[in-house]
Short mmCIF file of C-alpha atoms and ligand atoms in Angstrom, two decimals:
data_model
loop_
_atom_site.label_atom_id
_atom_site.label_comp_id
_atom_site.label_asym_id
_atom_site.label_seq_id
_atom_site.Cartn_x
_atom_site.Cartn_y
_atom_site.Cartn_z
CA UNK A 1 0.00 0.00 0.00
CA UNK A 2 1.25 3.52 -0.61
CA UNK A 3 4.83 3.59 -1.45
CA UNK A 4 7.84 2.79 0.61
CA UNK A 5 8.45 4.55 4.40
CA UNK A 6 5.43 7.15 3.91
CA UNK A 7 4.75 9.03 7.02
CA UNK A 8 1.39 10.32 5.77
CA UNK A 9 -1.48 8.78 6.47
CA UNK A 10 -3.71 9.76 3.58
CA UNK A 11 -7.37 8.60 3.31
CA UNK A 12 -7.78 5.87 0.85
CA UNK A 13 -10.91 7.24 -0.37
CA UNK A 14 -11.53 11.10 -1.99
CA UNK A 15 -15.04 13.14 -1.08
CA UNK A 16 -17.90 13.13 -2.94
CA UNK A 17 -20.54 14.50 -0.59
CA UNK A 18 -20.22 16.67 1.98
CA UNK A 19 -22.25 17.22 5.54
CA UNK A 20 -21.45 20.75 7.15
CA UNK A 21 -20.70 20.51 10.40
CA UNK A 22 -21.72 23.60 12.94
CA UNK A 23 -18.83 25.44 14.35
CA UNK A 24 -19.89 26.45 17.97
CA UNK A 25 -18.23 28.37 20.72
CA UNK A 26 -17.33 27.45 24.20
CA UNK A 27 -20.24 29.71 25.76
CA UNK A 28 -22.35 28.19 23.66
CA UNK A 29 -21.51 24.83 24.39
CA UNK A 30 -21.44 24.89 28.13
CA UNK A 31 -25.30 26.41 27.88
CA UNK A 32 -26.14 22.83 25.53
CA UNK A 33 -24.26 20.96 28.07
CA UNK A 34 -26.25 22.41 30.75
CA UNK A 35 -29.37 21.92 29.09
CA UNK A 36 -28.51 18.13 28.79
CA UNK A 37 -27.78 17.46 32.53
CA UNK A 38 -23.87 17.58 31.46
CA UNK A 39 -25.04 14.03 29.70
CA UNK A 40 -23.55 14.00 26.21
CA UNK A 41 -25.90 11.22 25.23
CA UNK A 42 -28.92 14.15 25.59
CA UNK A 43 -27.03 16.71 23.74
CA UNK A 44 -28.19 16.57 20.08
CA UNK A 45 -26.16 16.04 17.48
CA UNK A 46 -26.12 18.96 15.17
CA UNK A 47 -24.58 20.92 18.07
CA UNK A 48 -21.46 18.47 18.07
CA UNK A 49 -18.41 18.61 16.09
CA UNK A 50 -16.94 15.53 15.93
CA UNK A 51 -18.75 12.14 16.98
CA UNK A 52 -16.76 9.54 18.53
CA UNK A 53 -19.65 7.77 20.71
CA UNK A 54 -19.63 4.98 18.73
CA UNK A 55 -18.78 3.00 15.85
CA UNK A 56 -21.47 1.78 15.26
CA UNK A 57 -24.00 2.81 12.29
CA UNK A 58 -21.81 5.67 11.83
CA UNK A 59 -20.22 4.93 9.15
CA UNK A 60 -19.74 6.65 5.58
CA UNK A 61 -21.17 4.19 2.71
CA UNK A 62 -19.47 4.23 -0.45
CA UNK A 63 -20.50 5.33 -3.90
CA UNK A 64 -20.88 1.80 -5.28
CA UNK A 65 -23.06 1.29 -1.69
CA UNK A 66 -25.25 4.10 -2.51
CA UNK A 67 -25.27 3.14 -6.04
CA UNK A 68 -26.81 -0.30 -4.63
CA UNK A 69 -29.49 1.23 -2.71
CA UNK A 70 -31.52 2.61 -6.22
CA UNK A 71 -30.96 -1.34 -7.68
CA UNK A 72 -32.66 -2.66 -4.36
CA UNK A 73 -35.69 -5.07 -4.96
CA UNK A 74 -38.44 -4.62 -2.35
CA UNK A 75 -40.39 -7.81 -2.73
CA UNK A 76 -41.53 -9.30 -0.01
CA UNK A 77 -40.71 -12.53 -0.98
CA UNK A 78 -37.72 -14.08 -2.76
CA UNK A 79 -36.26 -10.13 -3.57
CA UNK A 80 -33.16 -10.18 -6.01
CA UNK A 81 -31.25 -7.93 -3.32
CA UNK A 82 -31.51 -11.19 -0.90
CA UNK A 83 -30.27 -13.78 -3.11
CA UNK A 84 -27.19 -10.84 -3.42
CA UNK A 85 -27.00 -10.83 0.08
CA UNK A 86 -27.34 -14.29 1.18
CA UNK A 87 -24.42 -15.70 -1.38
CA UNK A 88 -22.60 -13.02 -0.19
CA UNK A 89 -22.34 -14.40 3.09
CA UNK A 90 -22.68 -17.94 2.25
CA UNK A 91 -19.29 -17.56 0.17
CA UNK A 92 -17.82 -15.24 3.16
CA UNK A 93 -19.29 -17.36 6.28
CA UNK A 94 -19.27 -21.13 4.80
CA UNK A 95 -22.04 -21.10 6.72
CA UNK A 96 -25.58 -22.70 4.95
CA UNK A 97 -28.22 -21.05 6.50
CA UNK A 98 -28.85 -17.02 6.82
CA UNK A 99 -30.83 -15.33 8.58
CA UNK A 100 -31.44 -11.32 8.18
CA UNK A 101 -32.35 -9.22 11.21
CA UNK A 102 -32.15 -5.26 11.63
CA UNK A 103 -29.36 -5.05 13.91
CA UNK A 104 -27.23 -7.05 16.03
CA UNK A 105 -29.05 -7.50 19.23
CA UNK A 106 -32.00 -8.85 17.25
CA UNK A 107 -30.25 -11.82 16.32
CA UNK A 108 -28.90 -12.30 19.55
CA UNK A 109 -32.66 -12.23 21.11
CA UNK A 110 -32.86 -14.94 18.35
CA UNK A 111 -30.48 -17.05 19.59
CA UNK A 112 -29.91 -16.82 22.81
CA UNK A 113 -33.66 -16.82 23.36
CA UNK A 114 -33.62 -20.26 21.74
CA UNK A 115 -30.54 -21.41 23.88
CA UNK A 116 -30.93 -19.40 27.03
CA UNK A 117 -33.52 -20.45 29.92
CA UNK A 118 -32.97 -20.07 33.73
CA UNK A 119 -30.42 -22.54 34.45
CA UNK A 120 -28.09 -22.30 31.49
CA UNK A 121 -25.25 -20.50 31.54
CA UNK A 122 -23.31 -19.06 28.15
CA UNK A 123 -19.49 -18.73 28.54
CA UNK A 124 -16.94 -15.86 26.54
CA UNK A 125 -14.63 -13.69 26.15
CA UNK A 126 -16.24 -10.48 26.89
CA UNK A 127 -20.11 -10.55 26.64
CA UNK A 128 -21.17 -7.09 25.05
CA UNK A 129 -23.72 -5.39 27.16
CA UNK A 130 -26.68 -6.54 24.87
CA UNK A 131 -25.07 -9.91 24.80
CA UNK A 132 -25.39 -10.56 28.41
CA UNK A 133 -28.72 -8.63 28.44
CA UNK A 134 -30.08 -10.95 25.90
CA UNK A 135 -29.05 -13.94 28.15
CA UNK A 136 -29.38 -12.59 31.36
CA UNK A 137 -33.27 -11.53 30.50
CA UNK A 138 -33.93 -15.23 29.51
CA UNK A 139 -32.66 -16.31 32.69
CA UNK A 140 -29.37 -17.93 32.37
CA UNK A 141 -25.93 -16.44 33.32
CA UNK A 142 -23.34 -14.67 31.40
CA UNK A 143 -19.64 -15.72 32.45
CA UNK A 144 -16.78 -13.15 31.05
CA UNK A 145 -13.49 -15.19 30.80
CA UNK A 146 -11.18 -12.42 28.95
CA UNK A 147 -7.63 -13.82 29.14
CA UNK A 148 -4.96 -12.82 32.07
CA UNK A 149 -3.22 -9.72 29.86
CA UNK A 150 -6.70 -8.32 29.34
CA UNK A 151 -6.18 -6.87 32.58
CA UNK A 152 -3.15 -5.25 32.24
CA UNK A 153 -3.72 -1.66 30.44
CA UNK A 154 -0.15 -0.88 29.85
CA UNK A 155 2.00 -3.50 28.53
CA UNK A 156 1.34 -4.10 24.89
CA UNK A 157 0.15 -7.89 24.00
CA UNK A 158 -0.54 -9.09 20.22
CA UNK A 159 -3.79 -10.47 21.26
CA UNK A 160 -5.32 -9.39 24.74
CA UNK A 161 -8.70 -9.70 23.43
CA UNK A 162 -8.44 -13.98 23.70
CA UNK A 163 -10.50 -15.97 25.88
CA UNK A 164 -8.75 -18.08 28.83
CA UNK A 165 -8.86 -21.85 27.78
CA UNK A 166 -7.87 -22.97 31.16
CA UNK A 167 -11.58 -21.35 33.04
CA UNK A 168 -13.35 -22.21 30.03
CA UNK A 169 -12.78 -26.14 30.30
CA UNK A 170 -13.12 -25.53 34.35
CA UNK A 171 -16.24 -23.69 33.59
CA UNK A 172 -17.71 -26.24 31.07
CA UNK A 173 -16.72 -29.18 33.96
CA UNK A 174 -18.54 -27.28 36.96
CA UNK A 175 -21.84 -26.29 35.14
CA UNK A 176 -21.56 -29.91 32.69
CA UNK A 177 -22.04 -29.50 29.63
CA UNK A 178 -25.50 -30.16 29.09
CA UNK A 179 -25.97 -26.57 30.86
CA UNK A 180 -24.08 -24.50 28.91
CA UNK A 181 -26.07 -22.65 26.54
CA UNK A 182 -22.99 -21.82 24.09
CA UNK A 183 -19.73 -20.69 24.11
CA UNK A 184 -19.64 -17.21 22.37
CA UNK A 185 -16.12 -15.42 21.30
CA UNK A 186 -16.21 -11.85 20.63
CA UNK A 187 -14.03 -10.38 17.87
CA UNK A 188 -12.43 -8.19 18.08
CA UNK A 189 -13.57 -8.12 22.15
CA UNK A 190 -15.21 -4.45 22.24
CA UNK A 191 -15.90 -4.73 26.49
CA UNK A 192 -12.19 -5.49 26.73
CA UNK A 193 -11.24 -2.51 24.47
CA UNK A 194 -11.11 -3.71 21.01
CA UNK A 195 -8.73 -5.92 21.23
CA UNK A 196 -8.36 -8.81 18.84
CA UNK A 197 -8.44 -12.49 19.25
CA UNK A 198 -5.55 -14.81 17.96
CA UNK A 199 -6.56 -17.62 15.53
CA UNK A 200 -4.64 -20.26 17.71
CA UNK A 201 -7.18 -18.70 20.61
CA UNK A 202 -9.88 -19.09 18.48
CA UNK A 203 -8.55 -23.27 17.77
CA UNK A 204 -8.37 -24.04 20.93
CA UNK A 205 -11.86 -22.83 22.36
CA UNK A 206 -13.14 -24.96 18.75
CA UNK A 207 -10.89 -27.79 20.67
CA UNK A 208 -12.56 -27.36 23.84
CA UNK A 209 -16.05 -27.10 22.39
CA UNK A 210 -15.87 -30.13 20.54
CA UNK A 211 -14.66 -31.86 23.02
CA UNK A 212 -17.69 -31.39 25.05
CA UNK A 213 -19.74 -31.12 22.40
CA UNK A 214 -21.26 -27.31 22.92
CA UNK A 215 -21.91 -24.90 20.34
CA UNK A 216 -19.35 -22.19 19.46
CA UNK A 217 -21.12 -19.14 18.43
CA UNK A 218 -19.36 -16.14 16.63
CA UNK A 219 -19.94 -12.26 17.82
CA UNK A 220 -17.87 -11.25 14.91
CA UNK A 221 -19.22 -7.54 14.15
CA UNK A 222 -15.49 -6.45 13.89
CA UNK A 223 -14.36 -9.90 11.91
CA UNK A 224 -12.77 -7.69 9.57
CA UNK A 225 -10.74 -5.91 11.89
CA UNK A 226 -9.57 -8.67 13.81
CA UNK A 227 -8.80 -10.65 10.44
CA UNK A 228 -6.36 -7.42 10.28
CA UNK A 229 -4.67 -7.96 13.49
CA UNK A 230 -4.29 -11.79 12.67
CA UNK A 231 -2.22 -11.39 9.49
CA UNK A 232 0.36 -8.94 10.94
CA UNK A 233 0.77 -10.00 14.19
CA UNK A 234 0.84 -14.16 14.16
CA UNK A 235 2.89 -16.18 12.89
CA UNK A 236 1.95 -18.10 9.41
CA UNK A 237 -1.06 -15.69 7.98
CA UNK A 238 1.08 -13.03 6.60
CA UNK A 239 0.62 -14.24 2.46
CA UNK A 240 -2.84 -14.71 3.22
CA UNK A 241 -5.80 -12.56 2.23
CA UNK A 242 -7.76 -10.66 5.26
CA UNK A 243 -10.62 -12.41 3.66
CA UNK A 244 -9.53 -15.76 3.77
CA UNK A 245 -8.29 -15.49 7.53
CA UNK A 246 -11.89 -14.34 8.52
CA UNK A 247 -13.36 -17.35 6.51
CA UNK A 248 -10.69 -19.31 8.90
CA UNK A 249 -12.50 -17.88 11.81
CA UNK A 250 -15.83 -18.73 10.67
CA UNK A 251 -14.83 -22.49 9.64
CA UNK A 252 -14.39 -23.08 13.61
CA UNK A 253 -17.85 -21.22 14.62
CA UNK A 254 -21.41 -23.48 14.56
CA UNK A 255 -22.94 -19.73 14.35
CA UNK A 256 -22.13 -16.45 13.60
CA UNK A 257 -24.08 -12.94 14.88
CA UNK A 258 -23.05 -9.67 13.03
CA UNK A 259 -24.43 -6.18 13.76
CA UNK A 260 -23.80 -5.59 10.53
CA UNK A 261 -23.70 -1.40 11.46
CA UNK A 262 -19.94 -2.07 12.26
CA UNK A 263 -18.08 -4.12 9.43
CA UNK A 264 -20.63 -4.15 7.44
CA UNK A 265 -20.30 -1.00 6.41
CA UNK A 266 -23.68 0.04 6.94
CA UNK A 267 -26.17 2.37 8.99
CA UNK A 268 -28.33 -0.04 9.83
CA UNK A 269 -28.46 -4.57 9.92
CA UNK A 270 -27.44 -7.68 11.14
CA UNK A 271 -27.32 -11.23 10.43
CA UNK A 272 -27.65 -14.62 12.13
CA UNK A 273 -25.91 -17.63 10.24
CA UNK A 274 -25.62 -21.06 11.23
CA UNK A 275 -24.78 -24.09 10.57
CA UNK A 276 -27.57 -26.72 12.33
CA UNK A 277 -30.38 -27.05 9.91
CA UNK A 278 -32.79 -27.61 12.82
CA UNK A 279 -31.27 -24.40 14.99
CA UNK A 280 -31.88 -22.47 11.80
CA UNK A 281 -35.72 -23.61 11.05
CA UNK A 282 -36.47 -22.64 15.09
CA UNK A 283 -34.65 -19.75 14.72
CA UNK A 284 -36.61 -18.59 11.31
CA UNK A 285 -39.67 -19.28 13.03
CA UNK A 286 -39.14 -16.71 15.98
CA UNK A 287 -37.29 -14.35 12.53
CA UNK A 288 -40.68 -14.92 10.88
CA UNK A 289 -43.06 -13.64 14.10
CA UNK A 290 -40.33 -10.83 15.07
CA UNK A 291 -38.56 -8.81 12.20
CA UNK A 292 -40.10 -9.83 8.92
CA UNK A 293 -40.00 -12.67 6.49
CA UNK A 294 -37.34 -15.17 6.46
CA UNK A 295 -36.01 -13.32 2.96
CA UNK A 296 -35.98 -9.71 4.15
CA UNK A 297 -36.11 -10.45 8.12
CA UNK A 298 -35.57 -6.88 9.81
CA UNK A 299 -34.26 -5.12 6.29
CA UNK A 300 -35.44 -3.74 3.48
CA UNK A 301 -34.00 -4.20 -0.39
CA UNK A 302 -31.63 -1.34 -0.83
CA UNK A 303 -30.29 -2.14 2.68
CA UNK A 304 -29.01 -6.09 1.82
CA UNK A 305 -27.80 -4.59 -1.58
CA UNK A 306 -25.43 -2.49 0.59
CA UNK A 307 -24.90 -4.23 3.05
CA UNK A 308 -23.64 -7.60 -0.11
CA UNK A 309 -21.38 -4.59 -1.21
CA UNK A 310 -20.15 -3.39 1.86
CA UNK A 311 -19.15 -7.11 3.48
CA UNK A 312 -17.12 -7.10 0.25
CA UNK A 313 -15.09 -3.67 0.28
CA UNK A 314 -14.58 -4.19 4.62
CA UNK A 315 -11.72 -6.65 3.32
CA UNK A 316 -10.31 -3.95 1.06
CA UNK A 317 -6.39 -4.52 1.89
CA UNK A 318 -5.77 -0.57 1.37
CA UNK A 319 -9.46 0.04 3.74
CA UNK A 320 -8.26 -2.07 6.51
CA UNK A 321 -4.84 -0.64 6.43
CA UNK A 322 -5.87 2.83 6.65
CA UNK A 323 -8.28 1.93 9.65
CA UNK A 324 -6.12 0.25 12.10
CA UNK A 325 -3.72 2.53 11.25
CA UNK A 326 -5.46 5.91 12.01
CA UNK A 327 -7.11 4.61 15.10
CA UNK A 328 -3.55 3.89 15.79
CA UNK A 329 -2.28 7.39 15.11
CA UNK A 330 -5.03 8.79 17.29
CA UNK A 331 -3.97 6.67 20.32
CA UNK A 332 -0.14 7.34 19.68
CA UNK A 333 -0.29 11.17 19.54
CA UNK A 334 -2.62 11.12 22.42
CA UNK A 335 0.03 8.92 24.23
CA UNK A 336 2.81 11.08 22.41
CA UNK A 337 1.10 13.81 24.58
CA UNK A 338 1.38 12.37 27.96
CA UNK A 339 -2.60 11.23 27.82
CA UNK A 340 -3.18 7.75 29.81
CA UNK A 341 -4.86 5.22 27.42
CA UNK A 342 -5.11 1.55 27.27
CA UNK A 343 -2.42 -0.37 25.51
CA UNK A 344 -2.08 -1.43 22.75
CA UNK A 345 -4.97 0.34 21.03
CA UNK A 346 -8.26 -1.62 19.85
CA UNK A 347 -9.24 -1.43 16.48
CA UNK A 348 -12.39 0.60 16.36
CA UNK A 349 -11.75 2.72 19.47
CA UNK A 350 -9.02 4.50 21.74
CA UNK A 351 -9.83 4.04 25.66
CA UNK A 352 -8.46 7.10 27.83
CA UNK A 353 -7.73 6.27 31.55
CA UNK A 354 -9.90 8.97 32.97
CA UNK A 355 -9.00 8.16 36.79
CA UNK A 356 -4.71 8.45 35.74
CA UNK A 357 -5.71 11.80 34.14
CA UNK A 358 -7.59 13.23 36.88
CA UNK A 359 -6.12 11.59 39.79
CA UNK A 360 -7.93 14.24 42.26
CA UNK A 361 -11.10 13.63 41.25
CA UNK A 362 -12.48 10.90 43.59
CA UNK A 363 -14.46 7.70 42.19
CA UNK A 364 -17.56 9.03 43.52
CA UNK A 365 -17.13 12.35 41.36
CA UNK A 366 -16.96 10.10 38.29
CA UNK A 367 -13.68 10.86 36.61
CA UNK A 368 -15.20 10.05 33.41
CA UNK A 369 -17.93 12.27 33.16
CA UNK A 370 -15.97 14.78 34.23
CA UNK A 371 -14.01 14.46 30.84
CA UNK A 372 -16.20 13.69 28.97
CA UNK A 373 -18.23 17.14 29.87
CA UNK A 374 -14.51 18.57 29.03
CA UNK A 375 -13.75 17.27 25.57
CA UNK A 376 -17.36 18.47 24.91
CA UNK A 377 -16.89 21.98 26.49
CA UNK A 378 -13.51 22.67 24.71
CA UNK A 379 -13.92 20.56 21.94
CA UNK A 380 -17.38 20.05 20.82
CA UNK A 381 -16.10 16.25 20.85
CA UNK A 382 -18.62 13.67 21.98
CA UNK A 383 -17.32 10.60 23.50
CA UNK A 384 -18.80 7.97 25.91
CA UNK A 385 -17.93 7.24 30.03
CA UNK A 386 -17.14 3.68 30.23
CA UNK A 387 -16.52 4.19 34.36
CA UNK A 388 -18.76 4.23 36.97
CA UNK A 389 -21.80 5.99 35.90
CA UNK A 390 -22.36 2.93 33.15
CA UNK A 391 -21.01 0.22 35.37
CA UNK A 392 -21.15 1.21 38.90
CA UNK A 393 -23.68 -0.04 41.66
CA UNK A 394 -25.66 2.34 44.29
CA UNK A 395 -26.32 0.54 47.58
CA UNK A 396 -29.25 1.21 49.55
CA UNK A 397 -27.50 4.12 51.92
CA UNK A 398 -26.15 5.38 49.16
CA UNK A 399 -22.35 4.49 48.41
CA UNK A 400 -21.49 3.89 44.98
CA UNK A 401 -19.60 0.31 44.34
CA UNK A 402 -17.36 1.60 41.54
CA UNK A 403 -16.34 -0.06 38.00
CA UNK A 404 -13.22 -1.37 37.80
CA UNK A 405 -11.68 0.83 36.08
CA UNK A 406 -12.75 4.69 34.91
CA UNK A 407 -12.58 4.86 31.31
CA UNK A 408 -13.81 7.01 28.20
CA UNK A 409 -13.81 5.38 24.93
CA UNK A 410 -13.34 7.32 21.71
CA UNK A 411 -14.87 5.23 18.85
CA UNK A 412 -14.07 6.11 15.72
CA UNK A 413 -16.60 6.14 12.86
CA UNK A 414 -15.47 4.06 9.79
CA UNK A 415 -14.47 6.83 6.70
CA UNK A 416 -16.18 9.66 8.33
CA UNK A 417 -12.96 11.74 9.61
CA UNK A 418 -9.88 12.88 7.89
CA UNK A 419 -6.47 12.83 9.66
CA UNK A 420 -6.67 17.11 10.59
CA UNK A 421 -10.13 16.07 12.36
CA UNK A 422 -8.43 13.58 14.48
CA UNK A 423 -4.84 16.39 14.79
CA UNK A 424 -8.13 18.63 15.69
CA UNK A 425 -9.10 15.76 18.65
CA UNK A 426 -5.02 15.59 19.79
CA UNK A 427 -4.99 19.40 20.35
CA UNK A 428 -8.33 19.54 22.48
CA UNK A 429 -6.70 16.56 24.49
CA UNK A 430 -3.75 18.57 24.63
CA UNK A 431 -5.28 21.54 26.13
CA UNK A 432 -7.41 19.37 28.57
CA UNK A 433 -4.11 18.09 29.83
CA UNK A 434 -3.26 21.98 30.82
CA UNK A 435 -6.04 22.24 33.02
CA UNK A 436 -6.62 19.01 34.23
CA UNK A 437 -5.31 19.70 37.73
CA UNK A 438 -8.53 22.57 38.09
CA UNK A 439 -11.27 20.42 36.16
CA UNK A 440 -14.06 19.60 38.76
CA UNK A 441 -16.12 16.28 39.32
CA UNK A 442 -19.85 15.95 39.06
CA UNK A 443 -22.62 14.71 40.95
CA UNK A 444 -25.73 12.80 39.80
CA UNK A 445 -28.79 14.54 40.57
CA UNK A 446 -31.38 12.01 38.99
CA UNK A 447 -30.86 8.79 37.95
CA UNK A 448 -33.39 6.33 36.23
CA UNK A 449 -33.65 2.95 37.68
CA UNK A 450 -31.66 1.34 35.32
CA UNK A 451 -29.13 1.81 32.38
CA UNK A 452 -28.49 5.11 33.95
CA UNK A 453 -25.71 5.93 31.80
CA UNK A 454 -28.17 6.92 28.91
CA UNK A 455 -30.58 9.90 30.56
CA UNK A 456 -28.84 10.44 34.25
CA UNK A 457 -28.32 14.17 34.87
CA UNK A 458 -25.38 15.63 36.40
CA UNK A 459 -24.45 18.81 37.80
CA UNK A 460 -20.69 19.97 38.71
CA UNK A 461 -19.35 19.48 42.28
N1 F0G B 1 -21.92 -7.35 19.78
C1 F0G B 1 -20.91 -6.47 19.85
C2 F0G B 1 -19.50 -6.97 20.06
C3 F0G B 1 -21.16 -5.09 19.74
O1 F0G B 1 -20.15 -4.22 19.81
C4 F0G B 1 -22.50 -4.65 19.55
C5 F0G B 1 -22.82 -3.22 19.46
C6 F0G B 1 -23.52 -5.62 19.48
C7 F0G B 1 -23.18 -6.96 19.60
C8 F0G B 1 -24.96 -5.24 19.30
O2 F0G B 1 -25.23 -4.85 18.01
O3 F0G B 1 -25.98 -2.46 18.26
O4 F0G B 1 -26.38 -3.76 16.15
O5 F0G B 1 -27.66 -4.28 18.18
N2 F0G B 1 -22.02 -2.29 19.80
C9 F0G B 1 -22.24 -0.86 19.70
C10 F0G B 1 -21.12 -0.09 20.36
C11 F0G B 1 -23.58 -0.38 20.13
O6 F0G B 1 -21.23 1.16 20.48
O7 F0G B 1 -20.10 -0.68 20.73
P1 F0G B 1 -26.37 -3.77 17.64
#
């Protein structure tokens, strides 16, 4: 890609359409933030400069994407922009049946609402929130097994988002294996900050599963990304194509989930794929009385159409390279810069270590919001607290059991921002880092009863 020893990042991709973004000042700013109960997640988003919340749906679709939108069949039944769709991931996945749904956590109620019940338990890596919610709200138990250098934030490890083999036969022994519901690896792990899974990992939890004979399910909405990680960082998949080291991944898997908002390039799907002809025909059935027809599930025409194109271009060598890499130049000039982050970075997302850059602020003053409310402030930047307001527990007198750790990810929409957007993001950091020593905590002052993270309001201490 590019030619030899070039220092310049440049896009892969030139601008055909463009969305103005506001320019606001700080007076301005602090008045929105006020109005939103100093909770990013209420401000709206026309009064915000640059987006990192998520990843997710964000993304920029390409010409040939939006091209594929005007060819989309809407039939109900049997639509051309299916049978697109579902070879597309039948070459990709290897997998024979497919089922479309209209985001990720739709084909995880699915699932796991198939394979959950009150005294199952499902076993992973990293559960994503809606993962265990899905489970959890069927009864059964969500174990998180993330490996032992998952927990360490600053030495760098090729692949910290792998799942301990060791617990996971322990686990599979204590519960037998008749209770667990599945086994479910997460790639790249997003809970444990993006980081990606090895493909011996990903063998030896196949090993283990077979073994016992439970089902190994897939949470692969970052496949892509992790296929990246895999060819430049383990041995014996450097001539191979990102492509064929994600079909790799799925030839170990009895079931894949995608929310296909992340690497699938689009604003809005998912899909369920499996391999058990009888796990597919109950699944279609609870497809069929939830989302929509087993041929258009929770989508409509134009969105399969993009979503076939977009599954292809993910595995562009020069697209991949250009977004590791500039999630990777965000996190090194914001480490460059003396800014506390997680190490190494993930692929979709940087994670700043709120509680090492505002060691005066106490747990219970929720180091996270309080930068958060600061990149917004001074930057117009929205971000997300991954700390103690998402993940901590109030007990009846009131004392707040804190997260483990007080965090604020920075996701990274996929070929939305150009490289001065993200220089733009280094300098607000930078100027944070001036003042950090005077920037105040905050205080919840109503809170609903649960997922408070979302509409909590805050005021400053
Ligand atoms: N699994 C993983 C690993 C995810 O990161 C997400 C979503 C889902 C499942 C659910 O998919 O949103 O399409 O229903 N992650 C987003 C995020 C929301 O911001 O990390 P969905």
């Amino acid at each position: 890609m590019y030619f030899e020893n070039q220092k310049t990042l440049a896009e892969p991709f030139r601008i055909k359409m463009v969305e103005p973004l506001k320019v606001t000042n700080e007076a301005y700013r602090l008045s929105k933030l006020r109005q939103a109960g100093y909770n990013p997640f209420l401000l709206n988003s026309e009064d915000v400069f640059i987006d990192l919340l998520t990843d997710s749906g964000t993304g920029a679709m390409s010409d040939r994407q939006w091209a594929g939108l005007m060819m989309g069949d809407e039939s109900y039944a049997g639509a051309r922009s299916w049978h697109h769709l579902e070879d597309e991931v039948k070459d990709l996945t290897g997998m024979p049946y497919v089922l479309p749904t209209h985001q990720g956590r739709a084909a995880e109620r699915i699932l796991y609402g198939l394979l959950g019940g009150k005294d199952k338990v499902f076993i992973s890596n990293t559960h994503f929130d809606t993962t265990r919610a899905n489970i959890e709200f069927t009864g059964a138990t969500a174990i998180d097994i993330p490996c032992a250098e998952s927990t360490d934030t600053e030495t760098w490890a090729a692949f910290k988002g792998n799942m301990d083999i060791e617990k996971l036969e322990s686990l599979i022994n204590e519960y037998g294996s008749e209770q667990v519901g599945a086994v479910i690896l997460t790639v790249t792990n997003n809970s444990a900050g993006g980081q990606p899974v090895s493909m011996a990992n990903a063998k030896a939890v196949r090993d283990v599963c077979s073994q016992y004979g439970v089902l190994l399910v897939l949470d692969g909405c970052r496949i892509a990304e992790n296929s990246y990680y895999i060819r430049h960082r383990e041995a014996g998949f450097g001539e191979k194509t990102y492509r064929e080291i994600a079909s790799g991944m799925f030839a170990i898997a009895d079931a894949f989930i995608m929310s296909a908002k992340k690497d699938g390039l689009v604003n809005m799907g998912g899909l369920l794929t499996l391999r058990s002809k009888d796990l597919a025909e109950r699944c279609t059935n609870l497809l069929i009385i939830s989302e929509g027809f087993a041929t258009y599930g929770g989508l409509t025409g134009r969105d399969m159409e993009a979503l076939a194109i977009g599954l292809r271009e993910v595995f562009n060598p020069d697209y991949l390279e250009y977004r590791i890499k500039s999630t990777e130049y965000l996190g090194n000039h914001l480490r460059e810069a003396g800014i506390p982050l997680l190490w190494p970075t993930g692929g979709h997302a940087i994670y700043i270590d709120a509680q090492k850059m505002y060691p005066h602020i106490p747990v219970h003053e929720y180091p996270g919001q309080a930068l958060v409310c600061s990149l917004y402030q001074t930057g117009a930047i929205r971000s997300v607290e991954v700390g103690s307001v998402m993940f901590g527990k109030t007990t009846d007198d009131g004392m707040l059991i804190p997260a483990a750790k007080e965090l604020v990810r920075l996701a990274i929409p996929r070929r939305v921002y150009t490289q001065s957007h993200i220089d733009y993001v280094v300098e607000v950091f930078t100027r944070l880092k001036e003042t950090a020593a005077a920037t105040r905590g905050y205080r919840i002052v109503w809170e609903p009863p649960f997922l408070r993270h979302f509409t909590a309001r805050f005021e400053p201490v």
